[in-house]
PDB file of C-alpha atoms in Angstrom:
ATOM      1  CA  MET X1124     -16.025  -9.426   5.317  1.00  0.00           C
ATOM      2  CA  LYS X1125     -16.463  -7.278   8.417  1.00  0.00           C
ATOM      3  CA  PRO X1126     -18.324  -3.990   7.914  1.00  0.00           C
ATOM      4  CA  HIS X1127     -15.985  -1.048   8.193  1.00  0.00           C
ATOM      5  CA  LYS X1128     -16.367   2.500   9.363  1.00  0.00           C
ATOM      6  CA  ILE X1129     -16.386   5.166   6.667  1.00  0.00           C
ATOM      7  CA  ILE X1130     -13.574   7.633   7.252  1.00  0.00           C
ATOM      8  CA  PRO X1131     -13.430  10.524   4.788  1.00  0.00           C
ATOM      9  CA  PRO X1132     -10.148  11.080   2.931  1.00  0.00           C
ATOM     10  CA  LYS X1133      -7.856  13.896   4.058  1.00  0.00           C
ATOM     11  CA  LYS X1134      -7.190  16.365   1.274  1.00  0.00           C
ATOM     12  CA  SER X1135      -4.046  17.526   3.085  1.00  0.00           C
ATOM     13  CA  LEU X1136      -2.569  14.031   2.543  1.00  0.00           C
ATOM     14  CA  GLY X1137      -3.709  13.881  -1.077  1.00  0.00           C
ATOM     15  CA  GLN X1138      -5.832  10.821  -0.290  1.00  0.00           C
ATOM     16  CA  ASN X1139      -7.985   9.440  -3.081  1.00  0.00           C
ATOM     17  CA  LEU X1140      -9.542   6.177  -1.959  1.00  0.00           C
ATOM     18  CA  LEU X1141      -9.976   3.422  -4.535  1.00  0.00           C
ATOM     19  CA  ILE X1142     -13.376   1.748  -4.373  1.00  0.00           C
ATOM     20  CA  ASP X1143     -13.982   0.295  -7.853  1.00  0.00           C
ATOM     21  CA  LYS X1144     -13.970  -3.496  -7.373  1.00  0.00           C
ATOM     22  CA  GLU X1145     -13.155  -4.137 -11.045  1.00  0.00           C
ATOM     23  CA  TYR X1146      -9.923  -2.139 -10.796  1.00  0.00           C
ATOM     24  CA  LEU X1147      -9.115  -3.604  -7.396  1.00  0.00           C
ATOM     25  CA  ASN X1148      -9.390  -7.134  -8.744  1.00  0.00           C
ATOM     26  CA  LYS X1149      -7.311  -6.317 -11.855  1.00  0.00           C
ATOM     27  CA  ILE X1150      -4.573  -4.834  -9.677  1.00  0.00           C
ATOM     28  CA  ALA X1151      -4.604  -7.815  -7.317  1.00  0.00           C
ATOM     29  CA  LEU X1152      -4.001 -10.162 -10.266  1.00  0.00           C
ATOM     30  CA  GLU X1153      -0.427  -8.827 -10.231  1.00  0.00           C
ATOM     31  CA  VAL X1154       0.218 -10.619  -6.923  1.00  0.00           C
ATOM     32  CA  GLU X1155       2.871 -13.308  -7.029  1.00  0.00           C
ATOM     33  CA  PRO X1156       2.490 -15.735  -4.102  1.00  0.00           C
ATOM     34  CA  ASP X1157       6.210 -16.186  -3.426  1.00  0.00           C
ATOM     35  CA  TYR X1158       6.808 -12.478  -2.869  1.00  0.00           C
ATOM     36  CA  LEU X1159       6.267 -10.325   0.171  1.00  0.00           C
ATOM     37  CA  ILE X1160       3.715  -7.597  -0.524  1.00  0.00           C
ATOM     38  CA  LEU X1161       4.394  -4.054   0.650  1.00  0.00           C
ATOM     39  CA  GLU X1162       1.476  -1.639   0.320  1.00  0.00           C
ATOM     40  CA  ILE X1163       1.972   2.099   0.427  1.00  0.00           C
ATOM     41  CA  GLY X1164      -1.052   3.716   2.035  1.00  0.00           C
ATOM     42  CA  ALA X1165      -3.643   1.100   2.897  1.00  0.00           C
ATOM     43  CA  GLY X1166      -6.293   3.782   3.273  1.00  0.00           C
ATOM     44  CA  THR X1167      -9.592   2.157   4.189  1.00  0.00           C
ATOM     45  CA  GLY X1168      -8.291  -1.244   3.097  1.00  0.00           C
ATOM     46  CA  ASN X1169      -9.996  -1.815  -0.240  1.00  0.00           C
ATOM     47  CA  LEU X1170      -6.806  -2.715  -2.113  1.00  0.00           C
ATOM     48  CA  THR X1171      -5.550  -4.485   1.016  1.00  0.00           C
ATOM     49  CA  GLN X1172      -8.640  -6.704   0.940  1.00  0.00           C
ATOM     50  CA  ALA X1173      -8.150  -7.561  -2.732  1.00  0.00           C
ATOM     51  CA  LEU X1174      -4.494  -8.450  -2.067  1.00  0.00           C
ATOM     52  CA  LEU X1175      -5.305 -10.565   0.999  1.00  0.00           C
ATOM     53  CA  ASP X1176      -8.013 -12.367  -1.002  1.00  0.00           C
ATOM     54  CA  ARG X1177      -5.174 -13.609  -3.248  1.00  0.00           C
ATOM     55  CA  GLY X1178      -3.729 -15.469  -0.254  1.00  0.00           C
ATOM     56  CA  VAL X1179      -0.627 -13.374   0.418  1.00  0.00           C
ATOM     57  CA  SER X1180       0.750 -11.571   3.453  1.00  0.00           C
ATOM     58  CA  VAL X1181       0.675  -7.792   3.281  1.00  0.00           C
ATOM     59  CA  THR X1182       2.685  -5.201   5.158  1.00  0.00           C
ATOM     60  CA  ALA X1183       1.008  -1.813   4.802  1.00  0.00           C
ATOM     61  CA  ILE X1184       2.593   1.526   5.589  1.00  0.00           C
ATOM     62  CA  GLU X1185      -0.123   4.032   6.449  1.00  0.00           C
ATOM     63  CA  ILE X1186       0.460   7.677   7.354  1.00  0.00           C
ATOM     64  CA  ASP X1187      -3.084   8.455   8.579  1.00  0.00           C
ATOM     65  CA  GLN X1188      -3.408   7.459  12.248  1.00  0.00           C
ATOM     66  CA  ARG X1189      -7.229   7.647  12.001  1.00  0.00           C
ATOM     67  CA  LEU X1190      -7.242   4.617   9.701  1.00  0.00           C
ATOM     68  CA  ILE X1191      -5.014   2.268  11.719  1.00  0.00           C
ATOM     69  CA  PRO X1192      -7.565   1.051  14.319  1.00  0.00           C
ATOM     70  CA  GLU X1193     -10.170   0.372  11.634  1.00  0.00           C
ATOM     71  CA  LEU X1194      -7.671  -1.525   9.461  1.00  0.00           C
ATOM     72  CA  ASN X1195      -6.593  -3.648  12.430  1.00  0.00           C
ATOM     73  CA  LYS X1196     -10.215  -4.332  13.346  1.00  0.00           C
ATOM     74  CA  ARG X1197     -11.324  -5.097   9.785  1.00  0.00           C
ATOM     75  CA  PHE X1198      -8.449  -7.491   9.103  1.00  0.00           C
ATOM     76  CA  GLN X1199      -8.047  -9.047  12.526  1.00  0.00           C
ATOM     77  CA  GLY X1200      -6.674 -12.574  12.122  1.00  0.00           C
ATOM     78  CA  LYS X1201      -5.582 -11.930   8.520  1.00  0.00           C
ATOM     79  CA  ASN X1202      -2.013 -11.819   7.231  1.00  0.00           C
ATOM     80  CA  LEU X1203      -1.726  -8.048   7.573  1.00  0.00           C
ATOM     81  CA  ASN X1204       0.870  -5.992   9.395  1.00  0.00           C
ATOM     82  CA  VAL X1205       0.114  -2.256   9.518  1.00  0.00           C
ATOM     83  CA  ILE X1206       2.920   0.197  10.200  1.00  0.00           C
ATOM     84  CA  HIS X1207       1.985   3.772  11.068  1.00  0.00           C
ATOM     85  CA  ASN X1208       4.498   5.950   9.252  1.00  0.00           C
ATOM     86  CA  ASP X1209       5.045   8.214   6.280  1.00  0.00           C
ATOM     87  CA  PHE X1210       6.525   6.182   3.421  1.00  0.00           C
ATOM     88  CA  LEU X1211       8.502   9.257   2.332  1.00  0.00           C
ATOM     89  CA  LEU X1212      10.397   9.076   5.631  1.00  0.00           C
ATOM     90  CA  PHE X1213      11.352   5.446   5.061  1.00  0.00           C
ATOM     91  CA  SER X1214      14.849   4.674   3.923  1.00  0.00           C
ATOM     92  CA  GLU X1215      15.821   1.701   1.822  1.00  0.00           C
ATOM     93  CA  HIS X1216      17.258   0.253   5.036  1.00  0.00           C
ATOM     94  CA  ASP X1217      13.849   0.561   6.759  1.00  0.00           C
ATOM     95  CA  VAL X1218      12.184  -1.306   3.916  1.00  0.00           C
ATOM     96  CA  LEU X1219      14.860  -4.004   3.944  1.00  0.00           C
ATOM     97  CA  ASN X1220      14.226  -4.489   7.672  1.00  0.00           C
ATOM     98  CA  ILE X1221      10.599  -5.220   6.835  1.00  0.00           C
ATOM     99  CA  VAL X1222      11.192  -7.532   3.874  1.00  0.00           C
ATOM    100  CA  GLN X1223      14.234  -9.232   5.457  1.00  0.00           C
ATOM    101  CA  ASP X1224      16.032 -10.215   2.254  1.00  0.00           C
ATOM    102  CA  LYS X1225      12.858 -11.609   0.667  1.00  0.00           C
ATOM    103  CA  ALA X1226      11.825 -10.614  -2.831  1.00  0.00           C
ATOM    104  CA  PHE X1227       9.005  -8.102  -2.652  1.00  0.00           C
ATOM    105  CA  ILE X1228       6.408  -6.269  -4.701  1.00  0.00           C
ATOM    106  CA  ILE X1229       5.121  -2.798  -3.879  1.00  0.00           C
ATOM    107  CA  PHE X1230       1.483  -1.858  -4.429  1.00  0.00           C
ATOM    108  CA  GLY X1231      -0.095   1.525  -3.884  1.00  0.00           C
ATOM    109  CA  ASN X1232      -2.730   4.014  -4.873  1.00  0.00           C
ATOM    110  CA  LEU X1233      -0.285   6.886  -4.582  1.00  0.00           C
ATOM    111  CA  PRO X1234      -1.336  10.361  -3.466  1.00  0.00           C
ATOM    112  CA  TYR X1235      -1.011  13.069  -6.087  1.00  0.00           C
ATOM    113  CA  LEU X1236       1.287  15.319  -4.051  1.00  0.00           C
ATOM    114  CA  ALA X1237       3.805  12.600  -3.145  1.00  0.00           C
ATOM    115  CA  ALA X1238       3.674  10.104  -6.020  1.00  0.00           C
ATOM    116  CA  THR X1239       6.613  11.438  -8.018  1.00  0.00           C
ATOM    117  CA  LYS X1240       8.859  11.665  -4.975  1.00  0.00           C
ATOM    118  CA  MET X1241       7.906   8.126  -3.874  1.00  0.00           C
ATOM    119  CA  ILE X1242       8.683   6.680  -7.297  1.00  0.00           C
ATOM    120  CA  GLN X1243      11.997   8.535  -7.500  1.00  0.00           C
ATOM    121  CA  MET X1244      12.928   7.293  -4.042  1.00  0.00           C
ATOM    122  CA  ILE X1245      12.229   3.652  -4.955  1.00  0.00           C
ATOM    123  CA  CYS X1246      14.159   3.991  -8.233  1.00  0.00           C
ATOM    124  CA  GLU X1247      17.248   5.060  -6.280  1.00  0.00           C
ATOM    125  CA  TRP X1248      17.284   1.945  -4.084  1.00  0.00           C
ATOM    126  CA  LYS X1249      20.010  -0.609  -4.703  1.00  0.00           C
ATOM    127  CA  ASN X1250      17.717  -3.486  -3.626  1.00  0.00           C
ATOM    128  CA  LYS X1251      14.734  -2.856  -5.848  1.00  0.00           C
ATOM    129  CA  PRO X1252      11.360  -4.565  -5.623  1.00  0.00           C
ATOM    130  CA  LYS X1253      10.503  -7.281  -8.166  1.00  0.00           C
ATOM    131  CA  LYS X1254       7.891  -4.873  -9.470  1.00  0.00           C
ATOM    132  CA  CYS X1255       5.777  -1.902  -8.460  1.00  0.00           C
ATOM    133  CA  ILE X1256       2.071  -1.676  -9.167  1.00  0.00           C
ATOM    134  CA  PHE X1257       0.874   1.896  -8.711  1.00  0.00           C
ATOM    135  CA  LEU X1258      -2.311   3.768  -9.433  1.00  0.00           C
ATOM    136  CA  LEU X1259      -1.572   7.349 -10.319  1.00  0.00           C
ATOM    137  CA  GLN X1260      -3.681  10.307 -11.200  1.00  0.00           C
ATOM    138  CA  LYS X1261      -3.552  11.121 -14.890  1.00  0.00           C
ATOM    139  CA  GLU X1262      -1.648  14.364 -14.245  1.00  0.00           C
ATOM    140  CA  VAL X1263       1.146  12.444 -12.461  1.00  0.00           C
ATOM    141  CA  ALA X1264       1.379   9.683 -15.052  1.00  0.00           C
TER     142      ALA X1264
END
């Protein structure tokens, strides 16, 4: 694994970066190899790494421009596509353009301030993911 630059989380984005390897590995066990993986908020790439270690391709939507170059550097040559955008601005159509009629699973360590809205948005889609694996702060859950 390539060493990566430490970039502090932005409180204004509600970022809370997951670093516990035990939780990361438990979450990654939910990967199903025949499904496209969509990750909301790759952050510094800890969950991304655990997912990629399971041998799948990941498309990550990351709002924080500061993190994009480091993610691309850290995972160069891996099956990762990083899209710089705010997931809340994505429509179901945008997601379908990414997954291209393939079955997909969404993973994410969702930010406190946006988690409820993100979940509501996904629940309203006609073409739903196979499953969603989210980490939420206790107050949101």
